[in-house]
Coordinates of C-alpha atoms and ligand atoms in Angstrom, one line a residue:
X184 CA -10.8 -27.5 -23.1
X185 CA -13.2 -26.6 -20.2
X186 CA -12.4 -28.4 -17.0
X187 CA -15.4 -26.8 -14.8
X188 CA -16.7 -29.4 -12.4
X189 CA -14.1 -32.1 -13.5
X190 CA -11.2 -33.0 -11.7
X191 CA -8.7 -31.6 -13.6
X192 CA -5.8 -33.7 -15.6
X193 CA -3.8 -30.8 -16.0
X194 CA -2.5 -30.0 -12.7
X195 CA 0.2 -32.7 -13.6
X196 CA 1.7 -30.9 -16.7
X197 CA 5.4 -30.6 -16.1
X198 CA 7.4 -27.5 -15.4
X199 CA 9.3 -27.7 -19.3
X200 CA 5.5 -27.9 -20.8
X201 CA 4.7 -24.5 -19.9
X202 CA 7.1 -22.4 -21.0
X203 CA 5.1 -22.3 -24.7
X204 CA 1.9 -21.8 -23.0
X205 CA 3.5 -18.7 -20.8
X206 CA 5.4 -17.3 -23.6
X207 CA 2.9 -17.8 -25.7
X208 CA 0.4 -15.6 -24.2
X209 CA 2.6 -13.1 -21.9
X210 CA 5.0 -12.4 -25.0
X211 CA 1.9 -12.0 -27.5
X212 CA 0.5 -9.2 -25.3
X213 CA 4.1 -7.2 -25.3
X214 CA 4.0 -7.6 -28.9
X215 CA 0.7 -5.0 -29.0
X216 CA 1.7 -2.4 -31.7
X217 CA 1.9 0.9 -30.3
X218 CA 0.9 4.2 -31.5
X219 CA 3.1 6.3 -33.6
X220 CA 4.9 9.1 -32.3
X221 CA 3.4 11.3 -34.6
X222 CA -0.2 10.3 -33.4
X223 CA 0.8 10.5 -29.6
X224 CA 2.2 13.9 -30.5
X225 CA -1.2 15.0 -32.1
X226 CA -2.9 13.8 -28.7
X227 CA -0.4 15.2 -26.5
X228 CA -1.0 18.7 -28.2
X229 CA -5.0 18.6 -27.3
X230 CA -4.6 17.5 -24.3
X231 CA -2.6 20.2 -23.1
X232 CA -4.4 22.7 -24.2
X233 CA -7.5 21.1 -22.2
X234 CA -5.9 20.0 -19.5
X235 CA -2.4 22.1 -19.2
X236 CA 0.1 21.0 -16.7
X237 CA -2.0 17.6 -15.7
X238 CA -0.3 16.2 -18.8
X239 CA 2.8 14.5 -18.0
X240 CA 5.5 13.1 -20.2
X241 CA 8.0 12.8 -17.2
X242 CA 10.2 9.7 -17.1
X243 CA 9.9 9.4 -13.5
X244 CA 5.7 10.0 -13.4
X245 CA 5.6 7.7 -16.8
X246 CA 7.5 4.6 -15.1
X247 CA 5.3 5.1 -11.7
X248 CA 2.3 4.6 -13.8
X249 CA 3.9 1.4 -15.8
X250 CA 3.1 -1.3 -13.7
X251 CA 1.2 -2.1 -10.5
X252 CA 2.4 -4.5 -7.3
X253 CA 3.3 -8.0 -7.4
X254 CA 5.4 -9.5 -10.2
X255 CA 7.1 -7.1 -13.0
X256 CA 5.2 -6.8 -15.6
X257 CA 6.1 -3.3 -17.1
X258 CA 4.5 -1.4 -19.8
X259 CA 5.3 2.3 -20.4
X260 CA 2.6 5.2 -21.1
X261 CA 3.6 7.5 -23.8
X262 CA 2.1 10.3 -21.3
X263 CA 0.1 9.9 -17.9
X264 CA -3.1 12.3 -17.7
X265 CA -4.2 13.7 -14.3
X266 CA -8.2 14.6 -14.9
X267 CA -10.5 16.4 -12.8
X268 CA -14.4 15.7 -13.8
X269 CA -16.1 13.9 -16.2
X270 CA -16.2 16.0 -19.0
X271 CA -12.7 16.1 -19.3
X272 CA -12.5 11.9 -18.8
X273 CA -15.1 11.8 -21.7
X274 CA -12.9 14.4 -23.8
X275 CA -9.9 12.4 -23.5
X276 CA -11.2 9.1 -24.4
X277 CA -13.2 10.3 -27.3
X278 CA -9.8 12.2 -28.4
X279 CA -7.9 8.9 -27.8
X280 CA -10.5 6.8 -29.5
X281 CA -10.7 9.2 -32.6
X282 CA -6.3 8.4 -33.3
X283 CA -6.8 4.9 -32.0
X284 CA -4.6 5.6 -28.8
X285 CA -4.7 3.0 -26.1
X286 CA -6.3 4.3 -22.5
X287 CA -5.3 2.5 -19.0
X288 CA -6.9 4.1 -16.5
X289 CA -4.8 3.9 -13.1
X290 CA -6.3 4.4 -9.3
X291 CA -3.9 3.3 -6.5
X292 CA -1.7 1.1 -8.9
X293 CA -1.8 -1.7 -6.1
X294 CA -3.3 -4.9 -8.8
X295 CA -1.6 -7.6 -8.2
X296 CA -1.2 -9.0 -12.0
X297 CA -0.1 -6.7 -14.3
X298 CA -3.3 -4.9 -15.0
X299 CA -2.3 -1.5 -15.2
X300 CA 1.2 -2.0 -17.2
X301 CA 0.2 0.0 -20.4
X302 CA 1.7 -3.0 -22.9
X303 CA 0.3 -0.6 -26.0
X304 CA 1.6 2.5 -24.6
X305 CA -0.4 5.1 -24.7
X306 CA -2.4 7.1 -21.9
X307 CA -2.2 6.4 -18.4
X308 CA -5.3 7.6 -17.1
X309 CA -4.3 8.3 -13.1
X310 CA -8.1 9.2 -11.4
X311 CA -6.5 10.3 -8.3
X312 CA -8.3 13.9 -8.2
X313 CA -11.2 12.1 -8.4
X314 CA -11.2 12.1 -4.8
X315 CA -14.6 13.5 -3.3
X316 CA -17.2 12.1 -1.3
X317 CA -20.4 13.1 -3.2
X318 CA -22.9 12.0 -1.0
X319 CA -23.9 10.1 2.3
X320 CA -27.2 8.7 3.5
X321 CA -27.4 6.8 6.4
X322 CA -31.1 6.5 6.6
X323 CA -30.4 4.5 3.8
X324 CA -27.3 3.0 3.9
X325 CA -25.0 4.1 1.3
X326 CA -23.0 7.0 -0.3
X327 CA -22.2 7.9 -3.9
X328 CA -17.9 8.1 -4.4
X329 CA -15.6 9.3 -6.9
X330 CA -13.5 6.9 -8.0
X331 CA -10.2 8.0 -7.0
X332 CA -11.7 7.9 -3.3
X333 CA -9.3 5.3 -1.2
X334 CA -11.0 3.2 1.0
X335 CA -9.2 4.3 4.1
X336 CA -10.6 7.7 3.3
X337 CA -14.4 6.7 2.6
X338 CA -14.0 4.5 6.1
X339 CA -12.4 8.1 7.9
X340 CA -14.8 10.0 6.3
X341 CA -18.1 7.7 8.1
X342 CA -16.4 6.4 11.1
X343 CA -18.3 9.4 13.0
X344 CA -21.7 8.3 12.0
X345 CA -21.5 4.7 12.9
X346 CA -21.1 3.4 9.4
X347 CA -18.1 1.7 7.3
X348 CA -18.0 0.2 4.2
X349 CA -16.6 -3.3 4.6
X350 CA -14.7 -4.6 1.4
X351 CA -11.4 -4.1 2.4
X352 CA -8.1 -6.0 -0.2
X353 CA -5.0 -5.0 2.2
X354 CA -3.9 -2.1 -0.1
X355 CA -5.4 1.2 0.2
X356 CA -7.3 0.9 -3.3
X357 CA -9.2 3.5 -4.7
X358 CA -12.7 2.6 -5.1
X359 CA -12.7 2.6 -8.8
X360 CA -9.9 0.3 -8.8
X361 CA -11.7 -1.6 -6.7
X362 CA -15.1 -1.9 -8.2
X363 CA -12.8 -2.4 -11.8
X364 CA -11.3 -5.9 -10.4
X365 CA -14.4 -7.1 -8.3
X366 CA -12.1 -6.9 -5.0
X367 CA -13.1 -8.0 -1.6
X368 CA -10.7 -9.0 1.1
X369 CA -11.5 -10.5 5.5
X370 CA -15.0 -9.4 5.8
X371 CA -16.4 -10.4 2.0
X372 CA -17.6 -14.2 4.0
X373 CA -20.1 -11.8 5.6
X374 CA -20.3 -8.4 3.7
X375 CA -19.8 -9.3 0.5
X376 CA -17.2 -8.2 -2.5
X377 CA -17.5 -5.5 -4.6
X378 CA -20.2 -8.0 -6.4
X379 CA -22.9 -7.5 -3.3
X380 CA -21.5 -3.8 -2.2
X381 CA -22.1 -1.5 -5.8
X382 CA -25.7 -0.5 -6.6
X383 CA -24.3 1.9 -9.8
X384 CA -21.8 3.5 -11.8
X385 CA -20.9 6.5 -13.7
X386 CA -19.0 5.2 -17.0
X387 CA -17.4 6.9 -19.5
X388 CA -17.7 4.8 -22.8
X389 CA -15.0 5.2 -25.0
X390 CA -16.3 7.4 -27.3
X391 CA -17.2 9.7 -24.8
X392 CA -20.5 9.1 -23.5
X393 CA -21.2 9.8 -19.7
X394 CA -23.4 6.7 -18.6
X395 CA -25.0 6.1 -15.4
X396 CA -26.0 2.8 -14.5
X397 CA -28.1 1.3 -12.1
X398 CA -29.9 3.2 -9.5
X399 CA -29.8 3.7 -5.2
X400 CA -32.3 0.8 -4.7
X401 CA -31.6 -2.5 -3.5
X402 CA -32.7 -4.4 -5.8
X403 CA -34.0 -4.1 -9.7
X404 CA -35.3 -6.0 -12.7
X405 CA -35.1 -3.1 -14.8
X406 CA -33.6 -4.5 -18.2
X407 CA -29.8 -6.0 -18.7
X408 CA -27.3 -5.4 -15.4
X409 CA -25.0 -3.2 -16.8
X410 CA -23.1 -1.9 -13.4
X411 CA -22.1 -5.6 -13.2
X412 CA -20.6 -5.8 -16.6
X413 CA -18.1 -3.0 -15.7
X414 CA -17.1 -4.5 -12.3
X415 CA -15.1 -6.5 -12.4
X416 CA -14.0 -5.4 -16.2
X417 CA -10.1 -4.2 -15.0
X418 CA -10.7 -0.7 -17.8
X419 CA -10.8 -2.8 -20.7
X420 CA -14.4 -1.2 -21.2
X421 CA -14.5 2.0 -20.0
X422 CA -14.0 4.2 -17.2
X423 CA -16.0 4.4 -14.0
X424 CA -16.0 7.5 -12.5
X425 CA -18.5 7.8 -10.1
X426 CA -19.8 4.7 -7.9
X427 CA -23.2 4.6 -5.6
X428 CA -21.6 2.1 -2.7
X429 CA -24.1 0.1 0.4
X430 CA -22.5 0.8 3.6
X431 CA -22.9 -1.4 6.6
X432 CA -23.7 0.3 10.4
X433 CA -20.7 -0.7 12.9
X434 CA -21.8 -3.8 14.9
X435 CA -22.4 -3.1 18.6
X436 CA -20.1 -5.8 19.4
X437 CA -17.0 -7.0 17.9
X438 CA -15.2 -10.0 19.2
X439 CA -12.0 -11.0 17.6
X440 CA -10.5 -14.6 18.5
X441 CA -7.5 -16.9 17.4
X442 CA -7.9 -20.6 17.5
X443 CA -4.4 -22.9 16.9
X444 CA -4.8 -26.8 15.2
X445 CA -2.2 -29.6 15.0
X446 CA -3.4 -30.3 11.4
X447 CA -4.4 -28.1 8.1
X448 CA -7.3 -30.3 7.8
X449 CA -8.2 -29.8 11.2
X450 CA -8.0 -26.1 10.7
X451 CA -10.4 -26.1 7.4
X452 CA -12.7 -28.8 8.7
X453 CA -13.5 -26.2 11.5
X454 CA -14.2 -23.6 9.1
X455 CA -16.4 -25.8 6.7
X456 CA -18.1 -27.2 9.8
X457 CA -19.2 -23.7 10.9
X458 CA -20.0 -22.3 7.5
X459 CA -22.3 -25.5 6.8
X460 CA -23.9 -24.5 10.7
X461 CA -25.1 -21.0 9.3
X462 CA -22.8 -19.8 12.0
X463 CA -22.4 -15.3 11.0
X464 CA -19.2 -14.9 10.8
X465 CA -18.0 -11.9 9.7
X466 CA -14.1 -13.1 8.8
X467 CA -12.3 -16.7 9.1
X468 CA -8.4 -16.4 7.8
X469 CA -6.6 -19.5 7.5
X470 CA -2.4 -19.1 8.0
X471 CA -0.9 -22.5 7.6
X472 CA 2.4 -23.3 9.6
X473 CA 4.5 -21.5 7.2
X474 CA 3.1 -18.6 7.6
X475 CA 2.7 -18.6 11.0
X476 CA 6.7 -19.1 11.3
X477 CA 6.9 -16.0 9.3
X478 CA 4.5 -14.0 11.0
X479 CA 6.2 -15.2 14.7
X480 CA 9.9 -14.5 13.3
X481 CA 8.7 -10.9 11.7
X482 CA 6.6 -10.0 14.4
X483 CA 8.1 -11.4 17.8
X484 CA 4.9 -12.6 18.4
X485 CA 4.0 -15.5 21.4
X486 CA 1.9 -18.1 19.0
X487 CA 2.4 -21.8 18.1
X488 CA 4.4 -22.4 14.5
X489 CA 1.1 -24.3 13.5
X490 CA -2.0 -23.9 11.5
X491 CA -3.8 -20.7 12.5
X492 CA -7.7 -19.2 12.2
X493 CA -8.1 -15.7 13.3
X494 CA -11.9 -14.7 13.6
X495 CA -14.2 -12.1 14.0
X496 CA -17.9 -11.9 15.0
X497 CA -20.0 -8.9 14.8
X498 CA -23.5 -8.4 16.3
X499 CA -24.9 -7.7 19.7
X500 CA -22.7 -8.5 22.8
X501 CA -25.1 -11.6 23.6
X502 CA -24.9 -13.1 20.0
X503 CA -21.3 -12.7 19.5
X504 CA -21.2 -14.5 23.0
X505 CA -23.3 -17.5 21.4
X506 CA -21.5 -17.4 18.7
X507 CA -17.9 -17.5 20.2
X508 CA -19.2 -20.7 22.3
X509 CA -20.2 -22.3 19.2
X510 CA -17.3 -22.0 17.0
X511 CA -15.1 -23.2 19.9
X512 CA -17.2 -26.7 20.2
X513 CA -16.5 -26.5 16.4
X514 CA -12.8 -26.2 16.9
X515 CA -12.4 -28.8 19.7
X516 CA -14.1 -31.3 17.8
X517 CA -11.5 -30.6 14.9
X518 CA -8.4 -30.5 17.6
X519 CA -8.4 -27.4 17.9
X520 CA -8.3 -25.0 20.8
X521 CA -5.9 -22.6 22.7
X522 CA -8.4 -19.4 21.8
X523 CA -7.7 -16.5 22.2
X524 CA -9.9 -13.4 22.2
X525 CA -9.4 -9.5 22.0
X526 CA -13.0 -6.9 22.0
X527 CA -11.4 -3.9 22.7
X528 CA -9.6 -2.4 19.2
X529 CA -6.6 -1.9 20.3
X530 CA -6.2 -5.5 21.3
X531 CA -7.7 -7.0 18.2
X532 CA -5.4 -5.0 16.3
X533 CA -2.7 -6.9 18.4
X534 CA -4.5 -10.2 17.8
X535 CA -4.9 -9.8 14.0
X536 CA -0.9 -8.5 13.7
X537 CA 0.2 -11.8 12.4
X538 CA -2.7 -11.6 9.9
X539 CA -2.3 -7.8 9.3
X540 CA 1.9 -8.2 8.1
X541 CA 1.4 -11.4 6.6
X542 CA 2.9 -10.0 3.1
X543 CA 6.2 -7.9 4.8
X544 CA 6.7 -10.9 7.1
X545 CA 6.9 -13.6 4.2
X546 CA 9.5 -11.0 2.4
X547 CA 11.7 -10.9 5.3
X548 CA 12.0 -14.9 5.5
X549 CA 13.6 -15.0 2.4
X550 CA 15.6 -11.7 1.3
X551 CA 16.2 -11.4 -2.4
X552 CA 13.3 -13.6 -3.6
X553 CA 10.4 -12.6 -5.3
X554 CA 6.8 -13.3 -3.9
X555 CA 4.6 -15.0 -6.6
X556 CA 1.4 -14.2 -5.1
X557 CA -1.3 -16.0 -6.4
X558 CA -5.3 -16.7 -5.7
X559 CA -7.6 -19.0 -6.2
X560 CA -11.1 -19.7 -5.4
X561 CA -13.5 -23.3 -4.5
X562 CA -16.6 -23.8 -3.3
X563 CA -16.3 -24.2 0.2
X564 CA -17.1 -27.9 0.3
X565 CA -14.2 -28.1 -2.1
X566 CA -12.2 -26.6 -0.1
X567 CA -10.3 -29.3 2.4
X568 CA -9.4 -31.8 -0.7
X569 CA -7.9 -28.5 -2.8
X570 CA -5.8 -26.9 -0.1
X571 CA -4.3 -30.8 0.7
X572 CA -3.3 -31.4 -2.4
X573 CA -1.8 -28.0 -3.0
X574 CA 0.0 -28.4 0.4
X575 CA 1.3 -31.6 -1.0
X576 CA 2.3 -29.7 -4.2
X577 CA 4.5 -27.3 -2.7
X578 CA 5.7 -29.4 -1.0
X579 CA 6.8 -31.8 -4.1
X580 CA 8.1 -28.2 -5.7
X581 CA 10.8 -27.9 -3.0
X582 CA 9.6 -24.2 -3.0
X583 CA 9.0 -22.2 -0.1
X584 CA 4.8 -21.0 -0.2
X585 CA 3.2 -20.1 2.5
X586 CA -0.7 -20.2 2.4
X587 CA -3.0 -17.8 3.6
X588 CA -6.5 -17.9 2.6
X589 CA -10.1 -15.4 3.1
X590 CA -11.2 -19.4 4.0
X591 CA -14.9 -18.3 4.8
X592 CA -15.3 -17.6 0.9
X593 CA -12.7 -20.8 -0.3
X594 CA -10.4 -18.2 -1.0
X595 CA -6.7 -18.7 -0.8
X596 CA -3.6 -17.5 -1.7
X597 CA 0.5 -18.7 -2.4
X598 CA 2.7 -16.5 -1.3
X599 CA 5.6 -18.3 -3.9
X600 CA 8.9 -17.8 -3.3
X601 CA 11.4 -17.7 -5.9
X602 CA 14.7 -16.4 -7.1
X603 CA 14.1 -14.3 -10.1
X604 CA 17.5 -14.7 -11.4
X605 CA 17.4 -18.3 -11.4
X606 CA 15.7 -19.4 -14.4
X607 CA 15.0 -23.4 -13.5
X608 CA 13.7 -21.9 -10.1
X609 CA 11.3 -19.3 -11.6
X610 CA 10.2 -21.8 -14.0
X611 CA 9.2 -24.4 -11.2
X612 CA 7.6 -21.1 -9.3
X613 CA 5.3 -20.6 -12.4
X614 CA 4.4 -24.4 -12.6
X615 CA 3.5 -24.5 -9.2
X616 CA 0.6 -21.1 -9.4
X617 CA -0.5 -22.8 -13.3
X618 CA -1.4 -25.9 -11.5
X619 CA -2.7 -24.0 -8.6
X620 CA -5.1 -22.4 -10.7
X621 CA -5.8 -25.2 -12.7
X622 CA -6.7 -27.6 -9.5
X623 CA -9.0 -24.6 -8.4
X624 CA -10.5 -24.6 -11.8
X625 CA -11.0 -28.5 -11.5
X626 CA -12.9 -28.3 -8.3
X627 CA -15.5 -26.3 -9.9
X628 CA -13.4 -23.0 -8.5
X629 CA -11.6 -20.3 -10.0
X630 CA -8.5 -19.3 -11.4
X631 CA -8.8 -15.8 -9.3
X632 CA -11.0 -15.1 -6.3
X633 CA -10.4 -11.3 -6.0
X634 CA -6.9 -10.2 -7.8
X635 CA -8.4 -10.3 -11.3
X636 CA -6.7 -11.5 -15.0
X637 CA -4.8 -9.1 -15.7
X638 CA -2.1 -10.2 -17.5
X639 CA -0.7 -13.2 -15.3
X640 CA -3.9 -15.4 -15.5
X641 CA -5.2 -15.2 -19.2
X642 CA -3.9 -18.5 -19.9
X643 CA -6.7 -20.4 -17.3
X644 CA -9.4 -17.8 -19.2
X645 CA -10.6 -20.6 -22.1
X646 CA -9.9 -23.2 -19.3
X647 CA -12.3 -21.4 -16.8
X648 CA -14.9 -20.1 -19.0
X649 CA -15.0 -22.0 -21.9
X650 CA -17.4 -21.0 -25.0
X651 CA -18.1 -17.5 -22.4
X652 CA -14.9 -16.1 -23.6
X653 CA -16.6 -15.6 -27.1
X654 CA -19.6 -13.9 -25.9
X655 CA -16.9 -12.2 -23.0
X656 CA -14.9 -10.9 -26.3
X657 CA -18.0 -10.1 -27.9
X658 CA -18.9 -7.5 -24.7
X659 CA -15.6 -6.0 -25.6
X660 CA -15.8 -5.1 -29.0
X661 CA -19.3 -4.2 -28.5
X662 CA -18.6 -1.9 -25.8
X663 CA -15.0 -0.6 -26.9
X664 CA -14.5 -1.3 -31.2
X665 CA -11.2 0.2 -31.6
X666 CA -10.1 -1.6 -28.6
X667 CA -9.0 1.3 -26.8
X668 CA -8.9 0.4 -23.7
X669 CA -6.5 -1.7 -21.6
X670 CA -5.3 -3.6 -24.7
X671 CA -3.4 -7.0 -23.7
X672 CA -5.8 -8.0 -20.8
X673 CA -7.9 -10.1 -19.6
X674 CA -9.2 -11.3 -23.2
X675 CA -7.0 -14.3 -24.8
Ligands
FAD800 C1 -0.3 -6.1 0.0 C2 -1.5 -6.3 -0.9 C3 -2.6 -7.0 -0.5 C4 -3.7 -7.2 -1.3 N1 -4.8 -7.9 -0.8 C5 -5.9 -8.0 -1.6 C6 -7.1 -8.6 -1.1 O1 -7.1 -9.1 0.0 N2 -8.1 -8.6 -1.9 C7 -8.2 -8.1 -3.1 O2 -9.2 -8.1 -3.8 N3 -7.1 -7.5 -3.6 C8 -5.9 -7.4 -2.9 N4 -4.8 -6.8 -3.4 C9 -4.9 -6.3 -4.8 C10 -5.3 -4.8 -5.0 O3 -5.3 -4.1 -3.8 C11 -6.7 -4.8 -5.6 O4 -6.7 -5.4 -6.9 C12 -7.4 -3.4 -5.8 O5 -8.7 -3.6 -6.1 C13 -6.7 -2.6 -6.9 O6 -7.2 -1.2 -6.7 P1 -6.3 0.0 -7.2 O7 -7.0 1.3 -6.9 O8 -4.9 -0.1 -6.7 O9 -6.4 -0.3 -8.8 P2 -5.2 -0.2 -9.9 O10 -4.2 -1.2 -9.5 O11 -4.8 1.2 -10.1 O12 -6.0 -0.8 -11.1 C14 -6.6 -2.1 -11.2 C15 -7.3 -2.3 -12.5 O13 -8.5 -1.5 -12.5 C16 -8.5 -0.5 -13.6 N5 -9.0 0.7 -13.0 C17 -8.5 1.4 -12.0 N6 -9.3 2.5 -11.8 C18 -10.3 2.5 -12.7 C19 -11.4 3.3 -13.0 N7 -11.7 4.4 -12.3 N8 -12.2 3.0 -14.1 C20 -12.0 1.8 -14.8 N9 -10.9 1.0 -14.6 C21 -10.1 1.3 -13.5 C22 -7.0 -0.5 -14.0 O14 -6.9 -0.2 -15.4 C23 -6.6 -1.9 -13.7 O15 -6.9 -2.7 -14.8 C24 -3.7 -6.6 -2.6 C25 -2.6 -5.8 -3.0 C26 -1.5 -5.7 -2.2 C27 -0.3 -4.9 -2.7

C-alpha cells in the first residue's frame, strides 16, 4: 500500500491491530542469526593482532555500544573495535566480510531509534579516534572532517575565523553519525540538513575498498550522486570516514525573538504565512502549551502556558531589523504578539532556554515514564491541518505529548509519554506515533524528518516509499552482498 499524497485511512487503525504489525517487524529483526562463537573467535584473533588493546570484549564497553538514546532497543556486540585510519577500517570490514560477521559502526551513540543496537551481534565499530580536523578553507567555505569529529568541536575549532557549520540535532553527534542519518536540527529552514551541507565522503566499502566520492565544488553533473546514497544510509552500506563539509560565515547580526499565541493554529498560520512571504528565517520552533508548561515548571521561567515560536534572524543589523518588523505584522494578524527579543548571546541563550531543555524538562513532568520521541515531516502547506488533527489525537489517547516542532521545515516531534511497565499504556503510546507517522505519510510527508529508520520506523518504509524499497534493497545488496553491515535496519 502506498499512501503518498492520499489522505491516509490508516491513521484510524486501533491500538489491538498493531501489535502484529509491531511484533511482526521489531521481533523479526531480534531474530537475525548471529555469528558463531567459533567465527567471532577467529575475527577476534586478527584483530588483535592489528589492532591490540583497541579490541574490546568488556561487558561494560560491549553494553555501552548496544544501543543508542531514546527507546530500548538493545543489541549486544560480540566485541567493540576502536580504529585509527582508514586502512585499518578497510582491514576490519574486509576481515569481517570474508567470516560473514555483522559491522555497526558507532559515533556519538545519540540515534534516536535503535540504529546502532547491533541485533546480529557482531562488531561495534566506535569511530571516536577519528577525531581530526583535516582541513579548513575559508576562502572557500568549507573543511574536510574525520568522522568521529563532534560538532561542538568542528564549531570550537572555527569560531575564531568567523565561520560555523550550521546543522546542529541537540546531541553532540559526531559528524559521521550525522551525515549517516541525514540529520539537521533549528537552523536546517535556512542552512540546510546534512542533504544541502556534504559535498563528499570517504567510504569504506565492505570489502575493503577506500572510496572517495564527490568533490570540493559546489555543484556537479559528473555521473550517479554517490555521496547522497551514503547519507542518510544509517551504516547499512558502508563506512564513511572522512567528510568534505560547506561551512557558513557568522552573520553580522543575529536577532533572537519569542512571539506567544492564544491558539496552535494561530501559532503555525504565522509560520506558514512568513515562509509563503520569502521572509529568511534562519530558525522558527513551534512549542505547543504542553510544552511550554514543562519548560516554565523545569525552568522557572516568566512565559505564558501557551503556544510558543522562538525565532532567529541572521543578516545585517538593518535586514534583521526589516525582518523582525515583518514577522511581527505576521504574528498580530494571527493573534499573536507579546515579543520578545535578545541580540546579545548571552541573552539569546536565556531566550532560547525553554527551547534549549525542552527534552530534560518534559522528563521531569512525569518521573518514571518513558519519552517516545517521535518525528515526522509535511510539506509546509500541510502543515496546520497535520498538527490539528494530531493535537486532537493526543488528545483522544488520554496520553500526555507535548509537541515541539523545527516548524520552518514542517518538522515536528511527540514527546510520548508512557509507562513502560504498563502494557495497555505502552500499547496506546505506540498507536499514537504509528498513526502519527502514518497521517505525516498521508499528507504527502514523512514518516521521519531527521531521526532516521532505524529500527522503530521500518514498518511506514513500504507505506512511504512504496515499489522504491525494491530498488532501496537492491542498493543494498549491490553495495553490501553478504549483508554485513547494520543487519535488521532500515530495510523491511
Ligand atoms: C536530546 C536529543 C535531541 C536530538 N535532536 C535531534 C535533532 O534535532 N535533529 C536530528 O537530526 N537528530 C536529533 N537527535 C538524534 C541524533 O543526535 C542524530 O540522529 C545524530 O545524527 C546521531 O549521530 P551520532 O554520532 O550519535 O550517531 P550514532 O547514534 O552513533 O549512529 C547513528 C547511525 O549512523 C551510523 N553511523 C555512525 N557513524 C557512522 C560512520 N562513520 N559511518 C557509517 N555509519 C555511521 C550508525 O551505525 C547508526 O546507524 C537527537 C538526539 C538526542 C539524544
Amino acid at each position: 500500500m502506498h499512501y503518498n499524497g492520499a489522505k491516509a485511512s490508516i491513521v484510524e487503525v486501533a491500538v489491538s491491530d498493531l501489535d502484529g504489525i509491531y511484533r511482526n517487524h521489531t521481533m523479526a529483526a531480534y531474530d537475525l542469526p548471529r555469528p558463531k562463537p567459533e567465527v567471532i573467535a577467529i575475527v577476534r584473533d586478527s584483530l588483535v593482532e592489528r589492532l591490540g588493546p583497541r579490541i574490546s570484549t568488556a561487558q561494560a564497553i560491549r553494553e555501552q555500544h548496544s544501543h543508542g538514546e531514546g527507546l530500548p532497543a538493545v543489541g549486544m556486540p560480540d566485541l567493540v573495535a576502536f580504529p585509527e585510519n582508514n586502512d585499518e577500517v578497510a582491514f576490519i570490514l574486509a576481515l569481517c566480510n570474508a567470516h560473514r560477521v555483522p559491522i555497526v559502526p558507532f559515533g556519538a551513540g545519540s540515534s534516536l531509534e535503535g540504529q546502532v543496537a547491533a541485533l546480529a551481534g557482531g562488531i561495534s565499530l566506535d569511530m571516536n579516534r577519528f577525531d581530526k580536523v583535516l582541513q579548513i578553507s575559508p576562502e572557500a567555505l568549507d573543511c574536510r572532517v574525520q568522522a568521529g569529529v563532534t560538532r561542538e568541536v568542528l564549531n570550537a575549532h572555527i569560531r575564531d575565523i568567523g565561520l560555523f557549520f550550521p546543522v546542529d540535532p541537540g546531541a553532540n553527534a559526531s559528524i559521521g553519525g550525522m551525515a549517516s542519518t541525514r540529520a539537521s536540527g533549528t537552523n536546517a529552514v535556512r542552512y540546510g540538513t546534512m542533504r544541502e551541507n556534504v559535498l563528499g565522503l570517504t567510504v569504506i566499502t565492505p570489502d575493503g575498498r577506500i572510496v572517495r566520492t564527490g568533490s570540493r565544488a559546489r555543484k556537479s553533473s559528473a555521473g550517479l550522486d554517490l555521496t547522497h546514497v551514503y547519507i542518510g544510509s544509517e551504516g547499512t552500506l558502508g563506512v564513511i570516514t572522512e567528510i568534505q563539509l560547506k561551512l557558513s560565515g557568522v552573520p553580522e547580526s543575529i536577532m533572537a525573538a519569542v512571539c506567544q499565541f492564544p491558539s496552535l493554529e494561530g501559532a503555525i498560520g504565522a509560520v506558514v504565512t512568513a515562509l509563503q512571504t520569502n521572509l529568511k528565517l534562519a530558525r522558527v520552533e513551534l512549542l505547543d502549551e504542553v510544552q511550554m508548561h514543562a519548560a516554565i515548571r523545569y525552568s522557572g521561567l516568566d512565559y505564558f502556558e501557551v503556544p510558543t515560536l522562538f525565532l532567529e534572524f541572521h543578516g545585517t543589523p538593518s535586514s534583521t531589523r526589516e525582518e523582525v518588523e515583518l514577522m511581527q505584522t505576521i504574528a498580530s494578524d494571527h493573534g499573536g504578539g507579546g515579543f520578545l527579543f535578545a541580540q546579545r548571546p548571552e541573552d539569546r541563550n536565556r531566550l532560547w532556554k525553554a527551547r534549549h531543555n525542552s527534552y530534560q524538562a518534559v522528563m521531569a513532568l512525569a518521573p518514571g515514564k518513558a519519552n517516545m520521541g517521535t518525528d515526522a515531516c509535511v510539506p509546509i502547506s500541510a502543515l496546520p491541518a497535520c498538527l490539528l488533527e494530531t493535537k486532537a489525537d493526543i488528545l483522544a489517547s488520554g496520553l500526555m505529548a507535548p509537541i515541539v516542532g523545527h516548524v520552518g521545515d514542517g518538522n515536528f516531534h511527540l514527546g510520548i509519554l508512557f509507562d513502560p511497565n504498563d502494557a495497555e499504556e505502552t500499547a496506546r503510546a505506540e498507536a499514537l506515533a504509528f498513526r502519527t507517522a502514518r497521517r505525516a505519510i498521508g499528507f504527502g510527508g514523512t514518516c521521519s524528518g531527521e531521526h532516521g529508520v532505524g529500527l522503530h520506523k521500518i514498518v511506514h518504509m513500504e507505506t512511504e516509499h512504496g515499489e522504491g524499497i525494491a530498488l532501496m534493497k537492491s542498493l543494498k545488496s549491490a553495495l553490501d552482498p553478504n549483508g554485513i553491515m547494520n543487519p535488521g535496519k532500515i530495510y523491511p
